[in-house]
PDB file of C-alpha atoms in Angstrom:
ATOM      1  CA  UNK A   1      20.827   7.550  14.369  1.00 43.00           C
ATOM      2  CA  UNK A   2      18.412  10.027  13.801  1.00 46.00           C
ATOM      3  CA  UNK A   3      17.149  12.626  16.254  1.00 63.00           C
ATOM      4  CA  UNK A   4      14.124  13.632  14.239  1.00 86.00           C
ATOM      5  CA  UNK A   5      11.008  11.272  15.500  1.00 94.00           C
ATOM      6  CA  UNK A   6       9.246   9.342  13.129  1.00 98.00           C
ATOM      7  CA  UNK A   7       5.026   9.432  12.880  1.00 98.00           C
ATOM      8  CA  UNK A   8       3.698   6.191  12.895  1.00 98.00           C
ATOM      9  CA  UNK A   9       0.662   4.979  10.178  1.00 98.00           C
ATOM     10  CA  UNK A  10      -1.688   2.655  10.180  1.00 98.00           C
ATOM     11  CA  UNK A  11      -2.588   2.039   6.673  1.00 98.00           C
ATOM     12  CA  UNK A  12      -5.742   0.194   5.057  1.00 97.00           C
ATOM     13  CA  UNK A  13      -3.827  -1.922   2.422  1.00 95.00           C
ATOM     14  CA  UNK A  14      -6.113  -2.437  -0.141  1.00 92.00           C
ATOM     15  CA  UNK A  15      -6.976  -6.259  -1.345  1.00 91.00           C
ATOM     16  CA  UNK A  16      -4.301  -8.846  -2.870  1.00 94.00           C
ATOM     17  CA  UNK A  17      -1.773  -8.079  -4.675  1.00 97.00           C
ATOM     18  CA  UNK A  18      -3.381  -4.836  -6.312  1.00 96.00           C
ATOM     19  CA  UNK A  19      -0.051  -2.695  -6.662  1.00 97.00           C
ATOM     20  CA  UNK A  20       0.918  -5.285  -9.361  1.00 97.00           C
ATOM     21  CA  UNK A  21      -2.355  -5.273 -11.098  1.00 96.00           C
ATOM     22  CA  UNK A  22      -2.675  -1.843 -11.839  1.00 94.00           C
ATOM     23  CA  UNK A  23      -3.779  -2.139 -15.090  1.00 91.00           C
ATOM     24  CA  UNK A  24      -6.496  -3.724 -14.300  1.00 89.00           C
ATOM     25  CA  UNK A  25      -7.550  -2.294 -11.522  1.00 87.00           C
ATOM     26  CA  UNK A  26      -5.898   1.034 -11.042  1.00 84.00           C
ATOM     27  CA  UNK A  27      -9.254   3.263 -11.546  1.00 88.00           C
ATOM     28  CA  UNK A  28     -10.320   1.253  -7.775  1.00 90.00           C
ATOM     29  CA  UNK A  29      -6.958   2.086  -6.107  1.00 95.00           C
ATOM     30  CA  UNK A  30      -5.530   5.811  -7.417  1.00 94.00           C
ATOM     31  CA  UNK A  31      -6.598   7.598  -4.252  1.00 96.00           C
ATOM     32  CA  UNK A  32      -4.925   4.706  -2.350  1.00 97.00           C
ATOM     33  CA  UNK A  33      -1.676   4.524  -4.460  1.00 97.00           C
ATOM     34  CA  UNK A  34      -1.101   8.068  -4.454  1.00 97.00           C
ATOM     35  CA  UNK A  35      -1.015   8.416  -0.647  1.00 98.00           C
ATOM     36  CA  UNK A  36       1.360   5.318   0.016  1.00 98.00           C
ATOM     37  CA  UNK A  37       3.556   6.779  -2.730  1.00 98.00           C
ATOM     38  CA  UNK A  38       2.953  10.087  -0.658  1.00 98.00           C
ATOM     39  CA  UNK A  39       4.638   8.920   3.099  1.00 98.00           C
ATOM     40  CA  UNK A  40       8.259   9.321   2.013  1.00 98.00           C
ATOM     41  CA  UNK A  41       7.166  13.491   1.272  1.00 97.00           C
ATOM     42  CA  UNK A  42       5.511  13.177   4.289  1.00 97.00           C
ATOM     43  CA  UNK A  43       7.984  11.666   6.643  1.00 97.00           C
ATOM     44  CA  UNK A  44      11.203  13.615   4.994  1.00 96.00           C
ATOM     45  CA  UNK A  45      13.884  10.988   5.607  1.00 96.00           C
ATOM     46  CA  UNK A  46      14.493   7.695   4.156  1.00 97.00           C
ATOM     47  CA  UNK A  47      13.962   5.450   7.645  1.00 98.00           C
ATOM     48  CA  UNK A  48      16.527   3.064   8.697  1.00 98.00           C
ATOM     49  CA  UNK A  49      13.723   0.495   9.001  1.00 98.00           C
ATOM     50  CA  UNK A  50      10.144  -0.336   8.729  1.00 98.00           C
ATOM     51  CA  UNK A  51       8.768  -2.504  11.481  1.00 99.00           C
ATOM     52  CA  UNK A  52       5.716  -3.358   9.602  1.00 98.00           C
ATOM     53  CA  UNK A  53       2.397  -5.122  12.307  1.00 98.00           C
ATOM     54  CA  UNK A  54       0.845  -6.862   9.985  1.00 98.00           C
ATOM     55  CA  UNK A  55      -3.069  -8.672  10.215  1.00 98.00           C
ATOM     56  CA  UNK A  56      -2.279 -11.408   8.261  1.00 97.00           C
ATOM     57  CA  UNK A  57       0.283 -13.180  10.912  1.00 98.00           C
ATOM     58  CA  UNK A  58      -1.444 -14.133  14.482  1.00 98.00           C
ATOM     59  CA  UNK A  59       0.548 -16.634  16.541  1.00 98.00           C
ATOM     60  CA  UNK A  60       0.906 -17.991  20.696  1.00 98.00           C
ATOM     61  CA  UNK A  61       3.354 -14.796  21.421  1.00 98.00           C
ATOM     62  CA  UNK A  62       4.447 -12.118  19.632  1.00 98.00           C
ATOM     63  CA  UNK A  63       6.474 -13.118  16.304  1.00 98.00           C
ATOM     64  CA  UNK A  64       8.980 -11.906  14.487  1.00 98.00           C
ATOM     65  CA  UNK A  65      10.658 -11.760  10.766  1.00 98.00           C
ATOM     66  CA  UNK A  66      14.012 -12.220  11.660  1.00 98.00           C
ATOM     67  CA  UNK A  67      15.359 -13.399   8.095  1.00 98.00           C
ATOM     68  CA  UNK A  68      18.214 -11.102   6.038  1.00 98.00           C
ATOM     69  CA  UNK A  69      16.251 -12.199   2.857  1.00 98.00           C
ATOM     70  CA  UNK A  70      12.627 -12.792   3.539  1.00 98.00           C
ATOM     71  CA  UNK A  71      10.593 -14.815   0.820  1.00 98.00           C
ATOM     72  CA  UNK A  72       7.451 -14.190  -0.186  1.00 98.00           C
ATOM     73  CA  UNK A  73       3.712 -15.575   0.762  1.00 98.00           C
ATOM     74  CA  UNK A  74       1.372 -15.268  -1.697  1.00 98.00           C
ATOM     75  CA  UNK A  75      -1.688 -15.583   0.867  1.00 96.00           C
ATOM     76  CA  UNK A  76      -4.623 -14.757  -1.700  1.00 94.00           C
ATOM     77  CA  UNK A  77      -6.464 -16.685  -3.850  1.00 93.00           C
ATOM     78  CA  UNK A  78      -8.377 -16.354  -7.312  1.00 93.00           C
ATOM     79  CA  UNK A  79      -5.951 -13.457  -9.148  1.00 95.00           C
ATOM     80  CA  UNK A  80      -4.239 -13.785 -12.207  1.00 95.00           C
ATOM     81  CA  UNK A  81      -1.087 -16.166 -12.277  1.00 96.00           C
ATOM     82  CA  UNK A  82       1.343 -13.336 -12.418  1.00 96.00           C
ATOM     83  CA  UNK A  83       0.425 -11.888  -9.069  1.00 97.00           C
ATOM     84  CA  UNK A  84       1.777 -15.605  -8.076  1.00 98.00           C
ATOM     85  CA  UNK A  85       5.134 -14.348  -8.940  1.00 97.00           C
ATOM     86  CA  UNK A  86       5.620 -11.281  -8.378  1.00 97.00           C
ATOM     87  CA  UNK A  87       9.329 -10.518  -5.784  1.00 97.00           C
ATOM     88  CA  UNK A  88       9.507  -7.558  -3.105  1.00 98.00           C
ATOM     89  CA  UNK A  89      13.672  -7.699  -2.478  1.00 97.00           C
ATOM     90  CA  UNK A  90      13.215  -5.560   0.195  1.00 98.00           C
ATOM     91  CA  UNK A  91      16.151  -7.259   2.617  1.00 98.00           C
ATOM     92  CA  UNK A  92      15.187  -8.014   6.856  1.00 98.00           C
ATOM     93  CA  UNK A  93      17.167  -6.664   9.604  1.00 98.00           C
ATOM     94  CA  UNK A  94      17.675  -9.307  12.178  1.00 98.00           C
ATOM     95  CA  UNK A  95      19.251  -6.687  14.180  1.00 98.00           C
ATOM     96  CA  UNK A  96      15.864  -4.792  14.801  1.00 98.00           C
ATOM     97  CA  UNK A  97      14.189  -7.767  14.921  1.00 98.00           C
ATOM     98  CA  UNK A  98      16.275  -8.702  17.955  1.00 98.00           C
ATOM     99  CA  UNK A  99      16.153  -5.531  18.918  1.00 98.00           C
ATOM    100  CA  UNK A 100      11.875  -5.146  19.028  1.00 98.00           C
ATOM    101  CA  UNK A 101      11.716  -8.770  20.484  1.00 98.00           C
ATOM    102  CA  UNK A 102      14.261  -7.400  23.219  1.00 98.00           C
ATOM    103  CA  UNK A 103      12.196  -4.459  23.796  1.00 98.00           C
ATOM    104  CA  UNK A 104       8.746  -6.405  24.164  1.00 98.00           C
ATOM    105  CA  UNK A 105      10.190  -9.210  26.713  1.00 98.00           C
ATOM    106  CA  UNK A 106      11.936  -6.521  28.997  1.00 98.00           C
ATOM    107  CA  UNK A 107       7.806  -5.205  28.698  1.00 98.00           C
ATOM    108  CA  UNK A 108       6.474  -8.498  30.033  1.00 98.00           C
ATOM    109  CA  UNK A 109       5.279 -10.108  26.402  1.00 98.00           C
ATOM    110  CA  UNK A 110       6.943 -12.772  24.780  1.00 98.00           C
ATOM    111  CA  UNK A 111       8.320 -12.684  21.671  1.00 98.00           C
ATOM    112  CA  UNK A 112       9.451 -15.076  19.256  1.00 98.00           C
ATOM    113  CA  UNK A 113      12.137 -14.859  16.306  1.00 98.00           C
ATOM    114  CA  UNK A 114      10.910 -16.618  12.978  1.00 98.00           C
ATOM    115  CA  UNK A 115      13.635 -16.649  10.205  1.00 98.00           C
ATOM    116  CA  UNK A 116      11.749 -18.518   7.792  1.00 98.00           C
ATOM    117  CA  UNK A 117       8.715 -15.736   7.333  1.00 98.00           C
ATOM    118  CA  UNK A 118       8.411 -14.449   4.448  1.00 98.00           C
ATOM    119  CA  UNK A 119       6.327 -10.923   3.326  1.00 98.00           C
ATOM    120  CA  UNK A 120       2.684 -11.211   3.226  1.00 98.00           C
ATOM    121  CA  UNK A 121       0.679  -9.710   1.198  1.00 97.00           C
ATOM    122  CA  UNK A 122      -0.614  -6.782   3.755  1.00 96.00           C
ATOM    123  CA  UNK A 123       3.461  -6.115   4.185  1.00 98.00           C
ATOM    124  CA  UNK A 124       4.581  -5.992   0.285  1.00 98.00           C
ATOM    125  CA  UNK A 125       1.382  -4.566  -1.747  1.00 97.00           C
ATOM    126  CA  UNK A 126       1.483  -1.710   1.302  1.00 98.00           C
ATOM    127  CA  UNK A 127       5.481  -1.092   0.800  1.00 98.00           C
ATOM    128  CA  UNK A 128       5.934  -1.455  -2.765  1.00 98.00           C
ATOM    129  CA  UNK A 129       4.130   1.746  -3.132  1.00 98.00           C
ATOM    130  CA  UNK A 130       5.876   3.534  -0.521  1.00 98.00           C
ATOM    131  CA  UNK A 131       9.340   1.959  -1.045  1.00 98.00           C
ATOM    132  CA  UNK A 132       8.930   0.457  -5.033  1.00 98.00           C
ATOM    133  CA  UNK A 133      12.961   0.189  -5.194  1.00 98.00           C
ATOM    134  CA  UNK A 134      12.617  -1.934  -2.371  1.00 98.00           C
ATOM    135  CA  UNK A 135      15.552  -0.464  -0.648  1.00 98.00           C
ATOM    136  CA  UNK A 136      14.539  -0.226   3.030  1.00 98.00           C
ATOM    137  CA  UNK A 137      14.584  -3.383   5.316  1.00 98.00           C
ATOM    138  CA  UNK A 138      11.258  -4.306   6.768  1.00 98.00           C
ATOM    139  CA  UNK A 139      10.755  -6.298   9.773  1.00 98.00           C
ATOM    140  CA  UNK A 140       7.154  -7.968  10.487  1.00 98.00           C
ATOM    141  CA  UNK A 141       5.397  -8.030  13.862  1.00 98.00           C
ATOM    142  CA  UNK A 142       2.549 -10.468  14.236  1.00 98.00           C
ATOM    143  CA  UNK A 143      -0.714 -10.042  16.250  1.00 98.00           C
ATOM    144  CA  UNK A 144      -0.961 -12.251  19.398  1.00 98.00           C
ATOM    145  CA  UNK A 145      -3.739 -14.485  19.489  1.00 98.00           C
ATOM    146  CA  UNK A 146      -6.897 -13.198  21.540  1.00 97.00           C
ATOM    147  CA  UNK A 147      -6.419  -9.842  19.780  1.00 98.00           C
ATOM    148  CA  UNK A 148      -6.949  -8.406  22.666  1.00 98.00           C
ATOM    149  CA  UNK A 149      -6.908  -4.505  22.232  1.00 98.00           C
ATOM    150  CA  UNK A 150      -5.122  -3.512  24.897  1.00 98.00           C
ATOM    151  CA  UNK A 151      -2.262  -6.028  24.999  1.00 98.00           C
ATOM    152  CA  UNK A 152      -1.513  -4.744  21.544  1.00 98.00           C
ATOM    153  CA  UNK A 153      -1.306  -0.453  22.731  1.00 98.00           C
ATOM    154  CA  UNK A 154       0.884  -1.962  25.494  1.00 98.00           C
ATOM    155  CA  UNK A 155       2.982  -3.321  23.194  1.00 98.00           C
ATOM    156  CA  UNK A 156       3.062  -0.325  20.903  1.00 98.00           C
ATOM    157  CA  UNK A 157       4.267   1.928  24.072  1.00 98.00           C
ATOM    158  CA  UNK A 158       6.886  -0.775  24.787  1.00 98.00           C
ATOM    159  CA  UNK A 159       7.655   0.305  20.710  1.00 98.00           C
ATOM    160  CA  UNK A 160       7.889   3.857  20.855  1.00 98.00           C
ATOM    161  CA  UNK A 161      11.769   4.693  21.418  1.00 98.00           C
ATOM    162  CA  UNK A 162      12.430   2.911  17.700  1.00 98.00           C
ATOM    163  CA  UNK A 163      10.863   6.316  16.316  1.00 98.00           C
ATOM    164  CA  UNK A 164      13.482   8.374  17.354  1.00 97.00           C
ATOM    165  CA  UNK A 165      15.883   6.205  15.903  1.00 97.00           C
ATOM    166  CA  UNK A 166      14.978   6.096  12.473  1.00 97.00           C
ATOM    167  CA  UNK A 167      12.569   2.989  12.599  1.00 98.00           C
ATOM    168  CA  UNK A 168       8.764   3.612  10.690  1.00 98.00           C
ATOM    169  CA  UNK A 169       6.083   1.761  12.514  1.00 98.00           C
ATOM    170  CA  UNK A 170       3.559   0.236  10.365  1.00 98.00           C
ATOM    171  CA  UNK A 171       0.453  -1.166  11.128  1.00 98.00           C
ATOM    172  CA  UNK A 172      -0.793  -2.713   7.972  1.00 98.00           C
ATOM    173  CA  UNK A 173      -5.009  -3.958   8.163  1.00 98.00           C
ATOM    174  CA  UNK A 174      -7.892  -2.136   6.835  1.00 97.00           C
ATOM    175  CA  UNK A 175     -10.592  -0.048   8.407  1.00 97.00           C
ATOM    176  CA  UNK A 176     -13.207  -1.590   7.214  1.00 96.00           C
ATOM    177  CA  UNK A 177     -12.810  -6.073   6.562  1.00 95.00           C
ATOM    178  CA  UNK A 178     -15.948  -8.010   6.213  1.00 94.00           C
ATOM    179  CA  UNK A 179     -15.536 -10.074   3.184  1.00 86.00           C
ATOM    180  CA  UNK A 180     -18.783 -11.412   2.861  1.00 85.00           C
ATOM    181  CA  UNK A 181     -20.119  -7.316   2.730  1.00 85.00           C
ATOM    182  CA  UNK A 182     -16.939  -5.995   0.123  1.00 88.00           C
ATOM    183  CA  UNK A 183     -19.295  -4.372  -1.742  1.00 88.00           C
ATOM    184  CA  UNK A 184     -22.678  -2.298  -1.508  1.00 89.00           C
ATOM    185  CA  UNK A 185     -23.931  -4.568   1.186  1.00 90.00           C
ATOM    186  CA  UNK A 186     -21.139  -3.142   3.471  1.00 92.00           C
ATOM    187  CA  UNK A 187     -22.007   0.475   2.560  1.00 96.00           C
ATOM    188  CA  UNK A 188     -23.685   1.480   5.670  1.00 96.00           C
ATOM    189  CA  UNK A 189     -21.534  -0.439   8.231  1.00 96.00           C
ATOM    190  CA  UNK A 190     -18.840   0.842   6.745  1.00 97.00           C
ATOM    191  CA  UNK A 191     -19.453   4.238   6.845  1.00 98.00           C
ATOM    192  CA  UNK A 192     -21.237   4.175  10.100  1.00 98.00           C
ATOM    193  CA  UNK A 193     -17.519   2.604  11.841  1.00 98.00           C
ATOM    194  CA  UNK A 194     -15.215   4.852   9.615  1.00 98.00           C
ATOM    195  CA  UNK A 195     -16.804   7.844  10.666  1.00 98.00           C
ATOM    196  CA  UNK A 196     -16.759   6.454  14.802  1.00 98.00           C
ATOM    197  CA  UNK A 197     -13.086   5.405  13.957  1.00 98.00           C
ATOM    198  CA  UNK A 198     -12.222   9.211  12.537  1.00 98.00           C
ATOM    199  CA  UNK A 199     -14.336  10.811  15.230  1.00 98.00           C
ATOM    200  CA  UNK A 200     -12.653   8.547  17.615  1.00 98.00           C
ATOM    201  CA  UNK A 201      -8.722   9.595  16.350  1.00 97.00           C
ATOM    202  CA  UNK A 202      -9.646  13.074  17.158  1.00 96.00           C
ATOM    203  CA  UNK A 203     -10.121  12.695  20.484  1.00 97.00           C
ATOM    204  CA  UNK A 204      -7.497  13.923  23.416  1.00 95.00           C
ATOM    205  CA  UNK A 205      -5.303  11.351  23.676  1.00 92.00           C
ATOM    206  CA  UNK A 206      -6.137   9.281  26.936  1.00 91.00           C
ATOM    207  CA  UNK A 207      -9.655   9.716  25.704  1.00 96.00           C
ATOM    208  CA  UNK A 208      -8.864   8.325  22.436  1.00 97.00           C
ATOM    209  CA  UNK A 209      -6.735   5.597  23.893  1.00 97.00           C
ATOM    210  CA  UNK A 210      -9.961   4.752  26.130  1.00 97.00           C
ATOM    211  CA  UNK A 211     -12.469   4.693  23.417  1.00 97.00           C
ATOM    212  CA  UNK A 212     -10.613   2.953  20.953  1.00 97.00           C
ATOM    213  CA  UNK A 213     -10.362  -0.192  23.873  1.00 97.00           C
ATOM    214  CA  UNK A 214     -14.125  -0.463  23.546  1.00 97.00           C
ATOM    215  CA  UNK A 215     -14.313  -0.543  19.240  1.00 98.00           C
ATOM    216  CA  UNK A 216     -16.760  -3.387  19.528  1.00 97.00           C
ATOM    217  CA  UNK A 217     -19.345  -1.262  21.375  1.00 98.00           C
ATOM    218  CA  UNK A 218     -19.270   1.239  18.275  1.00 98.00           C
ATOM    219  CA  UNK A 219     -21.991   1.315  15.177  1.00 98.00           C
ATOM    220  CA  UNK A 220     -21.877  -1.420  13.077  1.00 97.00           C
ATOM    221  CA  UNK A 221     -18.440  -2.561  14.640  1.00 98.00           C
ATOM    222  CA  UNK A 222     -19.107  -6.359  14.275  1.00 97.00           C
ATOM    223  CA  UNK A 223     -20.604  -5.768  10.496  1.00 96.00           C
ATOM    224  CA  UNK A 224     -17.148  -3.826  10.308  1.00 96.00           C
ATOM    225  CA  UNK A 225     -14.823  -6.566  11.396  1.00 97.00           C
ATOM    226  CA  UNK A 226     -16.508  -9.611  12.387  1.00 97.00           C
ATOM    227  CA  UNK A 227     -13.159 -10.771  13.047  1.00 97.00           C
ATOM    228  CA  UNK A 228     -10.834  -7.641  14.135  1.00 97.00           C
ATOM    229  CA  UNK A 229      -7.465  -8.688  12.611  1.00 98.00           C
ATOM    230  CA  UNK A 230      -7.367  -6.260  10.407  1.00 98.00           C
ATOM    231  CA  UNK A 231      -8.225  -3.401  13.220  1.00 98.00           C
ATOM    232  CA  UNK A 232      -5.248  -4.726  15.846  1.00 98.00           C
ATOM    233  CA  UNK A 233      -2.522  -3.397  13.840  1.00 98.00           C
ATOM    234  CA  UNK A 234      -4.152   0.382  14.659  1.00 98.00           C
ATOM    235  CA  UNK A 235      -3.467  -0.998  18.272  1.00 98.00           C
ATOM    236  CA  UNK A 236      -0.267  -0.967  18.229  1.00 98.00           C
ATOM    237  CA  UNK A 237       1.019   2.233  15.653  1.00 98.00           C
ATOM    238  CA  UNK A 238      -1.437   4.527  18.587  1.00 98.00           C
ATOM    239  CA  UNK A 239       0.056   2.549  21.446  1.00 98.00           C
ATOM    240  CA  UNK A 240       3.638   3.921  20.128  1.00 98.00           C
ATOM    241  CA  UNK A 241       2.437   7.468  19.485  1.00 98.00           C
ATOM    242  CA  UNK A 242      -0.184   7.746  21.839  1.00 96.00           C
ATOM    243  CA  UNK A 243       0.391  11.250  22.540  1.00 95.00           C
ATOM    244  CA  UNK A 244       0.289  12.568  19.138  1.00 97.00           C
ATOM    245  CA  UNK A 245      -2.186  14.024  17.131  1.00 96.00           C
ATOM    246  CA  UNK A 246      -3.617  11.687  14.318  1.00 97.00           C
ATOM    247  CA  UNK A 247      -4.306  13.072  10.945  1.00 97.00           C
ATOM    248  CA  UNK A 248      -6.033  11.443   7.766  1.00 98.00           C
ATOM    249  CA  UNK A 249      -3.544  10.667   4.843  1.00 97.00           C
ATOM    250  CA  UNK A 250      -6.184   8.683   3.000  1.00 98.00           C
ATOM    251  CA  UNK A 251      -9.650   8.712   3.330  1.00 98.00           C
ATOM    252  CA  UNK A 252     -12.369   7.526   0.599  1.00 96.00           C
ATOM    253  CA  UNK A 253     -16.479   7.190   0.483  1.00 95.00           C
ATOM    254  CA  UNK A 254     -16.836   4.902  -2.119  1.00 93.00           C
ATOM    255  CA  UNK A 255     -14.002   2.439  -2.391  1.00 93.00           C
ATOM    256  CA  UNK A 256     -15.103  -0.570  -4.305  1.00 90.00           C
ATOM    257  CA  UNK A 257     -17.489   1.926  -5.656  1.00 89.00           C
ATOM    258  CA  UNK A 258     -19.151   1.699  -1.717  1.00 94.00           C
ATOM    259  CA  UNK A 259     -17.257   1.243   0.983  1.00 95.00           C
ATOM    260  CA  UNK A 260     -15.653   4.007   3.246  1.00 97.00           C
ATOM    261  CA  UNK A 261     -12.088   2.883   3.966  1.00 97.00           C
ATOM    262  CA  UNK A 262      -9.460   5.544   5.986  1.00 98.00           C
ATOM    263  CA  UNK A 263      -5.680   5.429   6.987  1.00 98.00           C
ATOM    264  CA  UNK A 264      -4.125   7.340   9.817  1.00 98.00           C
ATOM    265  CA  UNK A 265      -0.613   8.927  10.663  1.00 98.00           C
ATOM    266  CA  UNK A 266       0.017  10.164  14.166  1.00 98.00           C
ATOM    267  CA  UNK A 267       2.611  12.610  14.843  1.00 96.00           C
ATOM    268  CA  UNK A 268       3.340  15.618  12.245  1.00 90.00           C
ATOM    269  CA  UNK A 269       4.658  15.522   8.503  1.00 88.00           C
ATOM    270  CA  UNK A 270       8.201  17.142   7.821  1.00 83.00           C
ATOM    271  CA  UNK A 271       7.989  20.376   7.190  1.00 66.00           C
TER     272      UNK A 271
END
């Protein structure tokens, strides 16, 4: 067990399976490769775990990857027929996936064990960057249905002791998802929320915690996410470091050659 706490992140994961594509599309997603491939620098220990939230999983109650050796889900459509069989070994831990459900019901939420789940997309083309030996065990965490904001902080403060035992919260989503707008279309929602959501992270924390409850009453927040799966997971990775500052490990203007697209880390880099 380590004594040094671990920063939480909630990083925007990019589209598909893009890590394994890079060839053809690596001139979209340098920026974003180098500052995954960045986090172990910046955390300064390999973690025990990664408890990864991730927006592509919703379900009744709160679930859980509880398998030794999860599969893989290839939940995307339209890419080139490698990207169909591409592997992330990465093993589970069914002890901290016992461990977070434990920690969540003695909180008031349920939470369910699922050994059959296997790594989405928004958990293995995040952590193959980060982790490309695939060497540390990575538990998912779905959303709850409703996504309501504030169940999901509560259940990122009911997270918050894994940090100091060598457990990396993830929350993996994007800051900006409207899929019918991925392009020049979204430019000016996007940078109209991104900037909110920055200006927002640099708030004082019970102030931050407060504004962040009311996204959907920021510009362009429905253009943004017309559907905010892909905000939750930033729900949960403040809720478990909510008194920490928040910094910008990845930031661009003009990703997909328009859209503004950020990740955050709260709590300080190693030295």
């Amino acid at each position: 067990m380590t004594t040094q706490k671990l920063p939480t992140y909630f990083l925007s994961h990019g589209g598909g399976p893009w890590p394994f594509m890079m060839d053809q599309v690596g001139h979209l997603y340098g920026k974003l490769d180098a500052s995954l491939r960045d986090i172990p620098r910046q955390i300064g220990v390999t973690p025990k775990a990664v408890l990864v939230i991730t927006a592509h999983w919703e379900g009744r109650d709160f679930m859980l990857s509880s398998s030794a050796k999860p599969p893989m889900i290839y939940d995307y459509g339209g890419f080139p027929p490698h990207t169909y069989q591409v592997q992330y070994s990465a093993p589970g831990s069914p002890e901290l996936a016992a461990q977070v459900q434990q920690l969540l019901q003695a909180g008031g939420h349920a939470a369910v064990l699922d050994a059959e789940r296997g790594f989405d997309h928004g958990t293995f083309s995040a952590m193959y960057p980060v982790y490309p030996n695939a060497d540390v065990p990575i538990v998912q965490l779905s959303l709850k249905y409703g996504l309501d904001p504030q169940t999901h902080l509560e259940v990122g403060r009911l997270l918050a002791p894994l940090r100091e035992q060598g457990v990396l919260i993830v929350g993996s989503g994007l800051s900006y998802h409207n899929l019918r707008a991925f392009n020049a279309a979204g430019a000016a929602a996007s940078h109209a929320f991104d900037d909110w959501l920055r200006q927002t992270m640099a708030l004082p924390a019970q102030q931050r915690s407060a504004q962040l409850m009311k996204w959907d009453e920021a510009p362009a927040a429905r253009m943004a996410h017309p559907r905010e799966e892909h905000l939750l997971p930033l729900m949960v990775v403040l809720g478990a470091a909510e008194n920490d500052d928040a910094s910008v490990p990845y930031h661009e203007d003009a990703f997909m050659g328009a859209l503004a697209v950020s990740s955050f880390r709260f709590g300080q880099a190693a030295a």
